[in-house]
Coordinates of C-alpha atoms in Angstrom, one line a residue:
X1104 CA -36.8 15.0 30.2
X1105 CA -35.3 13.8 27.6
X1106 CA -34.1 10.3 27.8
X1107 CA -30.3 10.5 27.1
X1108 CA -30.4 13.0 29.9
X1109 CA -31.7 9.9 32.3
X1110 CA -28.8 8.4 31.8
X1111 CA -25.7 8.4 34.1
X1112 CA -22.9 10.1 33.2
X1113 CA -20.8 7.1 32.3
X1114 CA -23.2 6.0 30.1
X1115 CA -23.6 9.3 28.4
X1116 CA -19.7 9.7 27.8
X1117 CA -18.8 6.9 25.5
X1118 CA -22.1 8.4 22.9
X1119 CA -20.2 11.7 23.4
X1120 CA -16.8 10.3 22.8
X1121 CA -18.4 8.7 19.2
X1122 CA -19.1 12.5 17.8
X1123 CA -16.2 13.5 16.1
X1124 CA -17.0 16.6 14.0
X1125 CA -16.2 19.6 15.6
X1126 CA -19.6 21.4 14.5
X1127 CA -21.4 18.4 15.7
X1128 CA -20.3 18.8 19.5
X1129 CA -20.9 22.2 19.2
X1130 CA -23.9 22.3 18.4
X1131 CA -24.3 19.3 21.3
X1132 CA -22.9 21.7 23.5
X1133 CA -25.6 24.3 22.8
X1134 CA -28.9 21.8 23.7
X1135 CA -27.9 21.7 27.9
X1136 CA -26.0 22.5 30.4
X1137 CA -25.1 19.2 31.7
X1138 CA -24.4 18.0 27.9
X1139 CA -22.5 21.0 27.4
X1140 CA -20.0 20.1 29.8
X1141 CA -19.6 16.9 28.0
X1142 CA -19.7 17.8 24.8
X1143 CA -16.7 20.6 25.3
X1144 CA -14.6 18.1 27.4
X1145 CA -14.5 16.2 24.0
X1146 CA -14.3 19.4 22.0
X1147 CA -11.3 20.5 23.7
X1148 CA -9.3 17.1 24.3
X1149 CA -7.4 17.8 21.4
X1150 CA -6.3 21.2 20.1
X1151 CA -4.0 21.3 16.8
X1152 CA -2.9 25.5 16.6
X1153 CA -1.1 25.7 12.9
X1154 CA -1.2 29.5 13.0
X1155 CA -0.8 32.2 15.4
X1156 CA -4.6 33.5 14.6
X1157 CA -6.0 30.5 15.9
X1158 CA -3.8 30.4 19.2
X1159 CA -5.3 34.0 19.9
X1160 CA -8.7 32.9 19.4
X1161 CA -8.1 30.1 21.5
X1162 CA -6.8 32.2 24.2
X1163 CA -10.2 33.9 24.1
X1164 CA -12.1 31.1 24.0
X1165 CA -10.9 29.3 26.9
X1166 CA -11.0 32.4 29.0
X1167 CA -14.7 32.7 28.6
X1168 CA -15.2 29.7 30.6
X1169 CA -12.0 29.0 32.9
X1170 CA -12.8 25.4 33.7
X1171 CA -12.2 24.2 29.7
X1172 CA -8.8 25.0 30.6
X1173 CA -8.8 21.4 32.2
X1174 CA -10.4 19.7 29.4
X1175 CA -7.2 19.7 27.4
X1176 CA -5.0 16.9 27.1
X1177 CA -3.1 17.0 23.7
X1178 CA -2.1 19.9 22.0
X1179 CA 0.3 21.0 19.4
X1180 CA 1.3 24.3 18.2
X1181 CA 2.9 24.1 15.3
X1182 CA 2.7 27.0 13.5
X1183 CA 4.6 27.9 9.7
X1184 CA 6.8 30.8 9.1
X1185 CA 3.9 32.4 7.3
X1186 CA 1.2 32.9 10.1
X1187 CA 2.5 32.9 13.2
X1188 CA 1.9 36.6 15.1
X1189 CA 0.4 35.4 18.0
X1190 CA 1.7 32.6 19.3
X1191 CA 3.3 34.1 21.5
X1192 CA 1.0 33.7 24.0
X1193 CA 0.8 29.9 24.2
X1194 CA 2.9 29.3 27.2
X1195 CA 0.5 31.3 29.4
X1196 CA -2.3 29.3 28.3
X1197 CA -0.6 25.7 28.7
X1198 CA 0.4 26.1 31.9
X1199 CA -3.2 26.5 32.9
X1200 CA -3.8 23.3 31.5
X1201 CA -3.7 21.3 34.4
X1202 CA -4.7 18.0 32.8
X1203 CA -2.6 18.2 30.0
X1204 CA -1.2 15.0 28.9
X1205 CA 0.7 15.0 25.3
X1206 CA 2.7 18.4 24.4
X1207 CA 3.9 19.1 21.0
X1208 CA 5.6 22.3 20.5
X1209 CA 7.7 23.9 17.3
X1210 CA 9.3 27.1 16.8
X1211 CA 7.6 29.3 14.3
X1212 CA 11.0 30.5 13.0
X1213 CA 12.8 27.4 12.3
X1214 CA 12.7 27.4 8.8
X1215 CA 13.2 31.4 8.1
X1216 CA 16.8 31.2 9.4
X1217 CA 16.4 34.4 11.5
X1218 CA 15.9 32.6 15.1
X1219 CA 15.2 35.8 16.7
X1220 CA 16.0 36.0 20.5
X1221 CA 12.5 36.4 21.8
X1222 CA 11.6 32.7 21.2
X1223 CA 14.4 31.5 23.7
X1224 CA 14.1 34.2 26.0
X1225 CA 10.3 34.9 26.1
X1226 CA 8.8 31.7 25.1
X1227 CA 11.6 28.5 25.9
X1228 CA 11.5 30.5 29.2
X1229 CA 8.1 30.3 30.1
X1230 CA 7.5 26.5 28.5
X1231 CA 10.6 25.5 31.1
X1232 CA 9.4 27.1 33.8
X1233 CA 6.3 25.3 34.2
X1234 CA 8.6 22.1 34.9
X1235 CA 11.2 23.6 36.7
X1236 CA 8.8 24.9 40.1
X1237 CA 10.4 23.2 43.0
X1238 CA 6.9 22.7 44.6
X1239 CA 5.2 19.0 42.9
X1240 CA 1.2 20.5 43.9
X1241 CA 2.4 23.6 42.3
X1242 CA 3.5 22.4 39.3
X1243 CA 1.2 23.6 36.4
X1244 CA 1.8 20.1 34.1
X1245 CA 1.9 17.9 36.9
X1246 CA 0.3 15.0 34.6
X1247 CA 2.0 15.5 31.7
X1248 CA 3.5 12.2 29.9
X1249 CA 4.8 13.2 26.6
X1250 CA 6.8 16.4 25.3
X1251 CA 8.1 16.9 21.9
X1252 CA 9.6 20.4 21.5
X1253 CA 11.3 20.9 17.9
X1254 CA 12.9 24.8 18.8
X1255 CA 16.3 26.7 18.4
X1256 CA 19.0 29.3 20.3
X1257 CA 19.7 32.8 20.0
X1258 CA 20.7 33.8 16.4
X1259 CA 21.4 30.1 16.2
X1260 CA 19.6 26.5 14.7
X1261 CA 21.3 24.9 18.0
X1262 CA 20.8 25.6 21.5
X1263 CA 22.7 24.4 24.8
X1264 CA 21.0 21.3 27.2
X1265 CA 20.8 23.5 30.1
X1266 CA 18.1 24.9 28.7
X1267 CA 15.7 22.1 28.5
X1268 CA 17.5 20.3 31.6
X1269 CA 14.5 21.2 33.8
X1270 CA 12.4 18.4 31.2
X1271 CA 14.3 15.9 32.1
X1272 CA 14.2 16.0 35.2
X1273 CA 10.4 15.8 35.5
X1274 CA 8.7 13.4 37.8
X1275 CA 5.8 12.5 35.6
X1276 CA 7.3 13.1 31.9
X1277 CA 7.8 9.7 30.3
X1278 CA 8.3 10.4 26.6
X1279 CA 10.6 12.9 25.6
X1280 CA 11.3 14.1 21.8
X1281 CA 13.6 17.0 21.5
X1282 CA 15.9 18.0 18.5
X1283 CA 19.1 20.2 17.5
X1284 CA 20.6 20.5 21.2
X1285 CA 24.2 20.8 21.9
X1286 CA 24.4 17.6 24.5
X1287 CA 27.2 18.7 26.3
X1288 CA 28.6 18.6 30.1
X1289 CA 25.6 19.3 32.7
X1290 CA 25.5 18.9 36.2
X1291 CA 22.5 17.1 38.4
X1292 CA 21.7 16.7 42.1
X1293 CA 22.4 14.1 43.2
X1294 CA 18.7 13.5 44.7
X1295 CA 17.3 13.5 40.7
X1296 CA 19.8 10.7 40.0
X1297 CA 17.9 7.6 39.0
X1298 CA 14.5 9.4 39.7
X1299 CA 12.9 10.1 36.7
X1300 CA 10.5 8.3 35.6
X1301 CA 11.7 9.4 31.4
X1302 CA 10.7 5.8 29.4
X1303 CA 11.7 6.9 26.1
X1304 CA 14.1 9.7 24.9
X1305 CA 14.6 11.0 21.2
X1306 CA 17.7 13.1 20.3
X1307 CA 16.8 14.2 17.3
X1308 CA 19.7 15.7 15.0
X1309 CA 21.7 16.5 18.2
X1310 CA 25.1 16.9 19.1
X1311 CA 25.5 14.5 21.8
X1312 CA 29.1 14.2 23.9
X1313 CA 29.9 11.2 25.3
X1314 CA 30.2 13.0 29.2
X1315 CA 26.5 14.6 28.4
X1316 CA 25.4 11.2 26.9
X1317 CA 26.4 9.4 30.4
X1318 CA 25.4 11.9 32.9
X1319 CA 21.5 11.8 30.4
X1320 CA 21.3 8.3 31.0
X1321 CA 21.7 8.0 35.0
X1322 CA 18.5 10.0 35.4
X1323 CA 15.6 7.8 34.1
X1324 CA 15.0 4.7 36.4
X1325 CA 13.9 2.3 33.4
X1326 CA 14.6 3.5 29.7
X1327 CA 12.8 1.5 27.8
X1328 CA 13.4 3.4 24.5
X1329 CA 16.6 5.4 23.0
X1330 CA 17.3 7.3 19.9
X1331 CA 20.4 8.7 19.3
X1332 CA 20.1 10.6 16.1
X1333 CA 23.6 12.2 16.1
X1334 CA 23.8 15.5 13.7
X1335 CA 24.1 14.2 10.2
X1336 CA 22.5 17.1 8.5
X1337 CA 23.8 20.6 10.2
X1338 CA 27.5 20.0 9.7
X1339 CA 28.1 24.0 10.0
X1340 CA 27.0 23.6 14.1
X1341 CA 28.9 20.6 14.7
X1342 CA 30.2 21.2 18.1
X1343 CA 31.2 17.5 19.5
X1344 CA 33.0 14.3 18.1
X1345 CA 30.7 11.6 17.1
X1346 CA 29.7 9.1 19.6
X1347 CA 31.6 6.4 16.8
X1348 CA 34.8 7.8 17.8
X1349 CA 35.2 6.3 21.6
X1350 CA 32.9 3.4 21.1
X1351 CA 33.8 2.2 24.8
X1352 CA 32.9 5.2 26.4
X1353 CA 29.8 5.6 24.6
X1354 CA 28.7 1.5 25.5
X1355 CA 29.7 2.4 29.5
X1356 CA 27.1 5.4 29.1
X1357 CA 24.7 2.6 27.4
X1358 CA 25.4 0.2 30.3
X1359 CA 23.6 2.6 33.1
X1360 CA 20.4 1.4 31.0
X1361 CA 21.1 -2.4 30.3
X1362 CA 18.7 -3.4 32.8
X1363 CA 15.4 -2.0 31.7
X1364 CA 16.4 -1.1 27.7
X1365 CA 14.5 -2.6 25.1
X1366 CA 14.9 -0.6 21.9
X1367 CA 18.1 1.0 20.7
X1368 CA 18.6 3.5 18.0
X1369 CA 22.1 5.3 16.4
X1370 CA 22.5 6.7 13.6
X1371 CA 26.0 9.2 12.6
X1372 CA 28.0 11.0 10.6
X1373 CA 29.7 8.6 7.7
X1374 CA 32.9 7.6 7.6
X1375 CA 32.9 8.1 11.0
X1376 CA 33.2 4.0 12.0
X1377 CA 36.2 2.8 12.9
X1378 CA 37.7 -0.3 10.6
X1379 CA 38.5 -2.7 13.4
X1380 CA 37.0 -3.4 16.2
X1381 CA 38.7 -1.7 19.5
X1382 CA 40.4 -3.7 21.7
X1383 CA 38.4 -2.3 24.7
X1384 CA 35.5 -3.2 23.1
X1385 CA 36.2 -5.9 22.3
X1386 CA 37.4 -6.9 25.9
X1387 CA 34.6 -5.6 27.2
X1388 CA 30.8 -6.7 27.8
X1389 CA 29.5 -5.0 24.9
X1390 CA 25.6 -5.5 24.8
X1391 CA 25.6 -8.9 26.3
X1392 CA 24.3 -8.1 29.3
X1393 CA 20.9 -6.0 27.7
X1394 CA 18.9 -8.8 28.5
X1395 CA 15.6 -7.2 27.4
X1396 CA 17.1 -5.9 24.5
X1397 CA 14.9 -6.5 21.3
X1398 CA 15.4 -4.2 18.8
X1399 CA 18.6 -2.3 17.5
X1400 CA 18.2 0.2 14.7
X1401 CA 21.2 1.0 13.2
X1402 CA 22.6 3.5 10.8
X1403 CA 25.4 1.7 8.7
X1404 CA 27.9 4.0 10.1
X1405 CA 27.2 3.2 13.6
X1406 CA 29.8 1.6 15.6
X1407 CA 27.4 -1.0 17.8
X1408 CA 27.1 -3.3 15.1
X1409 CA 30.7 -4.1 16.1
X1410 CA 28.9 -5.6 18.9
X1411 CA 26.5 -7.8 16.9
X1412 CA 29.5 -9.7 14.9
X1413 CA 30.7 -11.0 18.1
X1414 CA 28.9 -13.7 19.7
X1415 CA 30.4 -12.7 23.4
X1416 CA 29.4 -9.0 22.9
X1417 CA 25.9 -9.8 21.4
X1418 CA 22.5 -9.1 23.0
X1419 CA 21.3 -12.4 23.9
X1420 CA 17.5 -12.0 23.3
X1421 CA 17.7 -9.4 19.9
X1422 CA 14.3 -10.0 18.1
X1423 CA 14.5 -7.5 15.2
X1424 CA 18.0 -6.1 13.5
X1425 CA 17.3 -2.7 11.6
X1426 CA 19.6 -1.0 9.4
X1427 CA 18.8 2.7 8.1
X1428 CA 20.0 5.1 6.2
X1429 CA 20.9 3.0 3.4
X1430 CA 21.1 4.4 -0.1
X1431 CA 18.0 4.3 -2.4
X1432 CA 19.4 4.7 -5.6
X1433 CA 23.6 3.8 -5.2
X1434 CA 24.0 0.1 -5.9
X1435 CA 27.6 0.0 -4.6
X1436 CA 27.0 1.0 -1.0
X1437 CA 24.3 -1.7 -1.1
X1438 CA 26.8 -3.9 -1.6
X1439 CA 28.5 -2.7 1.1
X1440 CA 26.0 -3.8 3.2
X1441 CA 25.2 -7.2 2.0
X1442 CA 28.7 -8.5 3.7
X1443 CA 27.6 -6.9 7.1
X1444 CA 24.7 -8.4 7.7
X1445 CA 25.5 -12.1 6.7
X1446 CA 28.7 -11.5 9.6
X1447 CA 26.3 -10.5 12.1
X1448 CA 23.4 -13.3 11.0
X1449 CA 25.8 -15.6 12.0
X1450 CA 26.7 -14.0 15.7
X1451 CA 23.8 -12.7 16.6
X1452 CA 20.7 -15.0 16.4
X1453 CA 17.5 -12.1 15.1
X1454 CA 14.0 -13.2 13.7
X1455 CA 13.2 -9.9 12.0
X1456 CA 15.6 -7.8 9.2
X1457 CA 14.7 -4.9 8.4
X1458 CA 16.5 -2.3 5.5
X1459 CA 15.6 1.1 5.3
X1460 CA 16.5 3.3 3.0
X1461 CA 17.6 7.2 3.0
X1462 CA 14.1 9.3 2.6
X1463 CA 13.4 9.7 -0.9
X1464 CA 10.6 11.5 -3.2
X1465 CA 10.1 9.2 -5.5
X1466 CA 6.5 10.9 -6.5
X1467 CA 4.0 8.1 -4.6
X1468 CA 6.1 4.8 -6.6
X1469 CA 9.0 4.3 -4.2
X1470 CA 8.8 0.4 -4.7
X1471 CA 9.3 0.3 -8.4
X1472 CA 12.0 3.1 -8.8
X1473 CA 13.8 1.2 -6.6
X1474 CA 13.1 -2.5 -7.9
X1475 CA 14.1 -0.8 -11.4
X1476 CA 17.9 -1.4 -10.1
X1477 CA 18.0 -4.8 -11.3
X1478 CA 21.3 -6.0 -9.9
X1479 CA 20.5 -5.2 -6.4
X1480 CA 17.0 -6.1 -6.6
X1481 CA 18.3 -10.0 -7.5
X1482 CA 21.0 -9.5 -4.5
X1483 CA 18.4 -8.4 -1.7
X1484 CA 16.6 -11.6 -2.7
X1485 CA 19.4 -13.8 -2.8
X1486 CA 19.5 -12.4 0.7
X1487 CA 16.2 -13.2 1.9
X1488 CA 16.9 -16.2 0.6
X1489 CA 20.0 -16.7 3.1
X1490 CA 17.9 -14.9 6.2
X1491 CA 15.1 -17.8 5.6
X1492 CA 17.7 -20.3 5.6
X1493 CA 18.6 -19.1 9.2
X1494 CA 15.0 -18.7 10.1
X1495 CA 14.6 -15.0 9.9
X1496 CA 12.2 -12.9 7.7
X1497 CA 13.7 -10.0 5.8
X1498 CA 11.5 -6.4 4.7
X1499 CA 12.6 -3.5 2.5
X1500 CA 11.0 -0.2 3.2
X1501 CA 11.9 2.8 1.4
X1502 CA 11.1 6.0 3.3
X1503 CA 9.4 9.3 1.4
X1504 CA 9.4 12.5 2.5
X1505 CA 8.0 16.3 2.4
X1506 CA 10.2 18.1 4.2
X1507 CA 14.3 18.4 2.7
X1508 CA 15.9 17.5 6.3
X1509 CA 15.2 16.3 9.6
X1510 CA 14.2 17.2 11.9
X1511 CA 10.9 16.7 10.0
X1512 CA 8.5 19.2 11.3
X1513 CA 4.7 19.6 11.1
X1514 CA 5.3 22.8 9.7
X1515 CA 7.1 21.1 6.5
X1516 CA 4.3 19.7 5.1
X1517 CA 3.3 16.6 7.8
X1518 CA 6.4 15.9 9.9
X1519 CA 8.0 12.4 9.4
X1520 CA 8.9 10.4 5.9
X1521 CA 6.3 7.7 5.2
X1522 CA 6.9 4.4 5.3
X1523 CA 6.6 1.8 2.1
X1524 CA 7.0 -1.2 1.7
X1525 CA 8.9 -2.4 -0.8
X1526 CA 9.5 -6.3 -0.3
X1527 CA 8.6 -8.7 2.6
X1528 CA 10.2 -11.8 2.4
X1529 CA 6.9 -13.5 4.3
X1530 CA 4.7 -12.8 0.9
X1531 CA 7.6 -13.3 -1.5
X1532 CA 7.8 -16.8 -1.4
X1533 CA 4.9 -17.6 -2.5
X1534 CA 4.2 -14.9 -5.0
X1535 CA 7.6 -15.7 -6.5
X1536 CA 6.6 -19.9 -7.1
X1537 CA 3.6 -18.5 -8.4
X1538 CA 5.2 -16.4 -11.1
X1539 CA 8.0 -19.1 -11.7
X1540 CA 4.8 -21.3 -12.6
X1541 CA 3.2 -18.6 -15.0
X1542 CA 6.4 -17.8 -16.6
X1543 CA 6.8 -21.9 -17.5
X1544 CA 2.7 -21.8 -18.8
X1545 CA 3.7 -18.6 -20.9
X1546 CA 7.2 -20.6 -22.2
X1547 CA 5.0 -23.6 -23.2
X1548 CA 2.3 -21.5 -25.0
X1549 CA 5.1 -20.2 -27.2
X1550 CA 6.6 -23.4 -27.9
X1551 CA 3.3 -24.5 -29.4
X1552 CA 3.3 -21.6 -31.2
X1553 CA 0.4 -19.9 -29.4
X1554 CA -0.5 -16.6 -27.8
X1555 CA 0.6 -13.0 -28.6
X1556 CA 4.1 -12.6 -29.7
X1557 CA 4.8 -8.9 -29.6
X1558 CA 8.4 -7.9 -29.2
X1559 CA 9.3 -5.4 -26.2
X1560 CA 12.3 -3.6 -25.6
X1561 CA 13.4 -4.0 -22.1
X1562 CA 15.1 -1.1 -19.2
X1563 CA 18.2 -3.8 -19.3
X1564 CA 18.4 -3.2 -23.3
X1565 CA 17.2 -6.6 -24.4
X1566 CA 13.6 -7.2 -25.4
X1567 CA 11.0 -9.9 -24.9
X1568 CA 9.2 -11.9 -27.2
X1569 CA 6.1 -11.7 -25.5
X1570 CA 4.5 -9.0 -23.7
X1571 CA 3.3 -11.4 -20.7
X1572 CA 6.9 -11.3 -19.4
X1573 CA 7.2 -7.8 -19.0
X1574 CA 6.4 -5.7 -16.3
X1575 CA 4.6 -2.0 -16.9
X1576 CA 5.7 -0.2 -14.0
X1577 CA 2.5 2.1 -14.8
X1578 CA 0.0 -0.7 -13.9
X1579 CA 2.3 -2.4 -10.8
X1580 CA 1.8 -1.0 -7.3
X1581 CA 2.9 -4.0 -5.0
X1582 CA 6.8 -3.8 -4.7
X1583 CA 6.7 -8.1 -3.6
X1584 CA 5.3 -8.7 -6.5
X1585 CA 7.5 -6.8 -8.6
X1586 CA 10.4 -8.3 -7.1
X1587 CA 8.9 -12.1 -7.5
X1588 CA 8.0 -11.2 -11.3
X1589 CA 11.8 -10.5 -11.6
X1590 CA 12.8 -13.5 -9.7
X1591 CA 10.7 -15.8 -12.0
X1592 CA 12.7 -14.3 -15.2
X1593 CA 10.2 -11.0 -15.9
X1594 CA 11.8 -7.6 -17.0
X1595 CA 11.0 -4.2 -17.0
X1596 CA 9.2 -2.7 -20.1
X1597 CA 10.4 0.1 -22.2
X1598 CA 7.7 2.6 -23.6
X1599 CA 9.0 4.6 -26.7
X1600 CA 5.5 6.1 -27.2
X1601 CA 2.5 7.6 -25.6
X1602 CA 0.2 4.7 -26.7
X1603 CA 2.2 2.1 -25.9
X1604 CA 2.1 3.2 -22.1
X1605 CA -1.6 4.0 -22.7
X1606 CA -1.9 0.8 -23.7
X1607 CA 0.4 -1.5 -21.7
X1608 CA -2.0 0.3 -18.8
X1609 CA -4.7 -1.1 -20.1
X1610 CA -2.4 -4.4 -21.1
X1611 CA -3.6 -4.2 -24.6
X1612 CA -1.1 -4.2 -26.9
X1613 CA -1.3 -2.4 -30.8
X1614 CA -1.4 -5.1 -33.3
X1615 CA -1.7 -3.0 -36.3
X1616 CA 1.8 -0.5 -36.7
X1617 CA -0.3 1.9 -38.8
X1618 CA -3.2 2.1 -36.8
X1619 CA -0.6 2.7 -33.8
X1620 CA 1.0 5.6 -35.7
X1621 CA -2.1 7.0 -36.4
X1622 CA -2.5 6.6 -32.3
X1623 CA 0.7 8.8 -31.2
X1624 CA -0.5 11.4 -33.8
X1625 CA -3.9 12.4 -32.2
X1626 CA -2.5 11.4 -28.9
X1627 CA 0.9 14.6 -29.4
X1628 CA -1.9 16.7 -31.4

């Protein structure tokens, strides 16, 4: 025999958990029967179904031998508008999966605009009727944990909650991701009140009421996590108000979660925030009493952050203070913002800002197109600089997307914006004395009449005596140290020519005019 085979199975598992490549457990699979049965519990763990070809040829495969049916615990179909003929029979196949843990599901006809009646009616139906069986043996995804289900109504992008209610109702669901559902009025029983056991919800470019909001919220026993993203994007299906306009009612809905909640996200339509603070808000508890309350993300239309500027409404134990949706190119609603946060700094003790911009494609160099606004660049710093007086660290991440809107699908080229980092205040202290140092070593040199003296136009219109002060925005990558380089008195180089950015790339810089011109002329021919 050969010795692996000796071994115990627990021993065995972890060196078949290490072969990743598909073909590699395959042909694993083939040596044995005793390693095939490990091999294809590793091989089918995981099952990503991008088109509908490859959900029919899994429907074959799994049928050959029944029992791979429980080796699945992740899968997501999330097939394009371009292949999908075939996915249709997905639902019969997951509710077989009786060890199925992590369920990711997306319409194949989001993006085409037709949302034909057969997905709600043939498909939605059968995905909800594997949580809705009364009978808990019977249930087919019995240890299910996370469902994210990206899908539309009948000849419409939005469909009503009483479709998915079944979901949330689930006695073993704990993470819950949905997106462009009309949260209106619903009914429970009264026995499901309280009973779920639901740990984080995402409403994802919903239309949430503040009645459907409240009766949501009585039906996990601990939320940890909440997302509210309200509609911002389909204005054409608006159905509701937004949540901004009866800040009250939509804190009372909060407050049936104050106990367990420990991260709360809203973001909203703009313009939508009302001026003053309401006076039954302001008489009220607010978020005072979300003890385990930690982080807040915030869009800077959302009404909470009237809770924040009031030290009685505050949450008492906030660690990090998000703001989103901010504007990556428009200086003046920056400046907005700048006011807002030093009021709630001061009511709200927070060890971690955080500003996130609007998603952007900035092609790969989102730090440097937006450190190139000069003005606000020097104003988030003289931020940080306020936040580190106050003990609190303060990050700039612009966000970059594929796809035009949310909700960002796998379909649209890899789901979510990317995150980048533009600044952190942690680095940029001592990248900025560091710079200030250089800067003073570069003023000496020229004093004494040494070093190269080449004059540079600058993005501000001014120019630079020596090409050591400039920044190349082709050679930088690292957004902190752009922003400490600024700081210390740098600026932003001009190119007029192909060479020069050729050679500021290479930081060599044409001494010779001719033998530049010379340069550009082979370089255009």
């Amino acid at each position: 025999m050969f010795p692996l085979l000796s071994l115990p199975d627990d021993l065995i598992l972890p060196i078949v958990a290490a072969v990743h490549h598909p073909a590699d457990l395959i042909s694993l699979a083939q040596t044995c029967s005793k390693l095939r049965d490990l091999a294809e519990a590793q091989l089918f763990r995981s099952l990503f179904i991008n088109r509908g070809s490859l959900a029919e040829r899994l429907g074959k495969v799994l049928q050959v031998r029944p029992e791979r049916f429980g080796y699945v615990q992740k899968v997501e179909a999330t097939p394009g508008t371009g292949d999908w003929q075939g996915v249709e029979i997905m639902p019969s196949l997951v509710k077989r999966m009786h060890n199925l843990r992590n369920l990711h599901i997306e319409s194949p006809i989001i993006n085409n605009f037709r949302f034909d009646d057969w997905w709600e009616e043939q498909s939605v139906s059968e995905y909800m009727e594997a949580f809705a069986k009364e009978d808990e043996m019977e249930k087919p995804l019995k240890n299910i944990e996370s469902f994210i289900f990206h899908s539309h109504g009948k000849g419409n992008r939005y469909y009503g909650f009483s479709i998915i209610r079944p979901v949330f109702t689930s006695r073993y669901l704990k993470h819950i991701h949905i997106s462009c559902v009309h949260v209106g009025e619903f009914d429970v029983d009264e026995k499901d009140v309280g009973k779920s056991a639901i740990q984080s919800i995402v409403l994802d470019e919903c239309n949430i009421s503040h009645v459907g909001l409240e009766t949501l919220l009585s039906l996990p026993r601990n939320l940890y996590s909440l997302s509210m993203q309200e509609n911002r994007q389909h204005m054409r299906y608006h159905r509701f108000g937004a949540l901004n306009r009866h800040p009250s009612v939509l804190l009372s809905a909060l407050n049936q979660q104050r106990h367990s909640l420990r991260y709360l996200q809203h973001s909203c339509p703009s313009d939508t925030v009302p001026e003053q603070i309401p006076l039954d808000v302001l008489n009220g508890p607010g978020l005072a009493s979300f003890k385990n309350l930690e982080t807040i993300e915030l869009g800077e239309d959302s009404c909470l952050r009237h809770c924040l500027v009031v030290p009685s409404l505050a949450p008492p134990n906030l660690s990090t203070l998000r703001l989103t949706n901010l504007s990556f190119r428009a200086d003046d609603r920056w400046d907005l913002v700048f006011p807002i946060i030093n009021r709630v700094s001061f009511a709200t003790p927070f060890a971690h800002l955080e500003l996130h911009t609007d998603p952007e494609y900035s092609g790969g160099r989102h730090a440097i197109n937006f450190l190139k606004g000069e003005s606000r660049t020097r104003k988030i710093i003289d931020l940080a600089r306020v936040m580190k007086e106050r003990g609190t660290t303060t990050k700039v991440i612009a966000l970059s997307y594929h796809s035009c809107i949310p909700p960002y699908l796998w379909a649209d080229h890899g789901g979510a914006p990317k995150q980048r980092l533009v600044l952190d205040s942690e680095r940029f202290w001592a990248e900025e004395q560091k710079y200030v140092e250089t800067a003073q070593e570069i003023q000496k040199t020229m004093e004494r009449g040494e070093g190269s003296n080449v004059q540079i136009n600058t993005l501000d219109g001014g120019s630079l005596i020596n090409s050591d002060l400039a920044i190349f925005e082709e050679v930088e990558v690292d957004g902190t140290v752009v922003a400490a380089k600024m700081s210390a008195g740098y600026k932003f180089a001009m190119y007029s020519t192909a060479s020069a950015r050729v050679a500021a790339a290479n930081q060599i810089w044409p001494e010779d005019d001719e033998d530049s011109d010379q340069e550009d002329s082979e370089e255009d021919s």
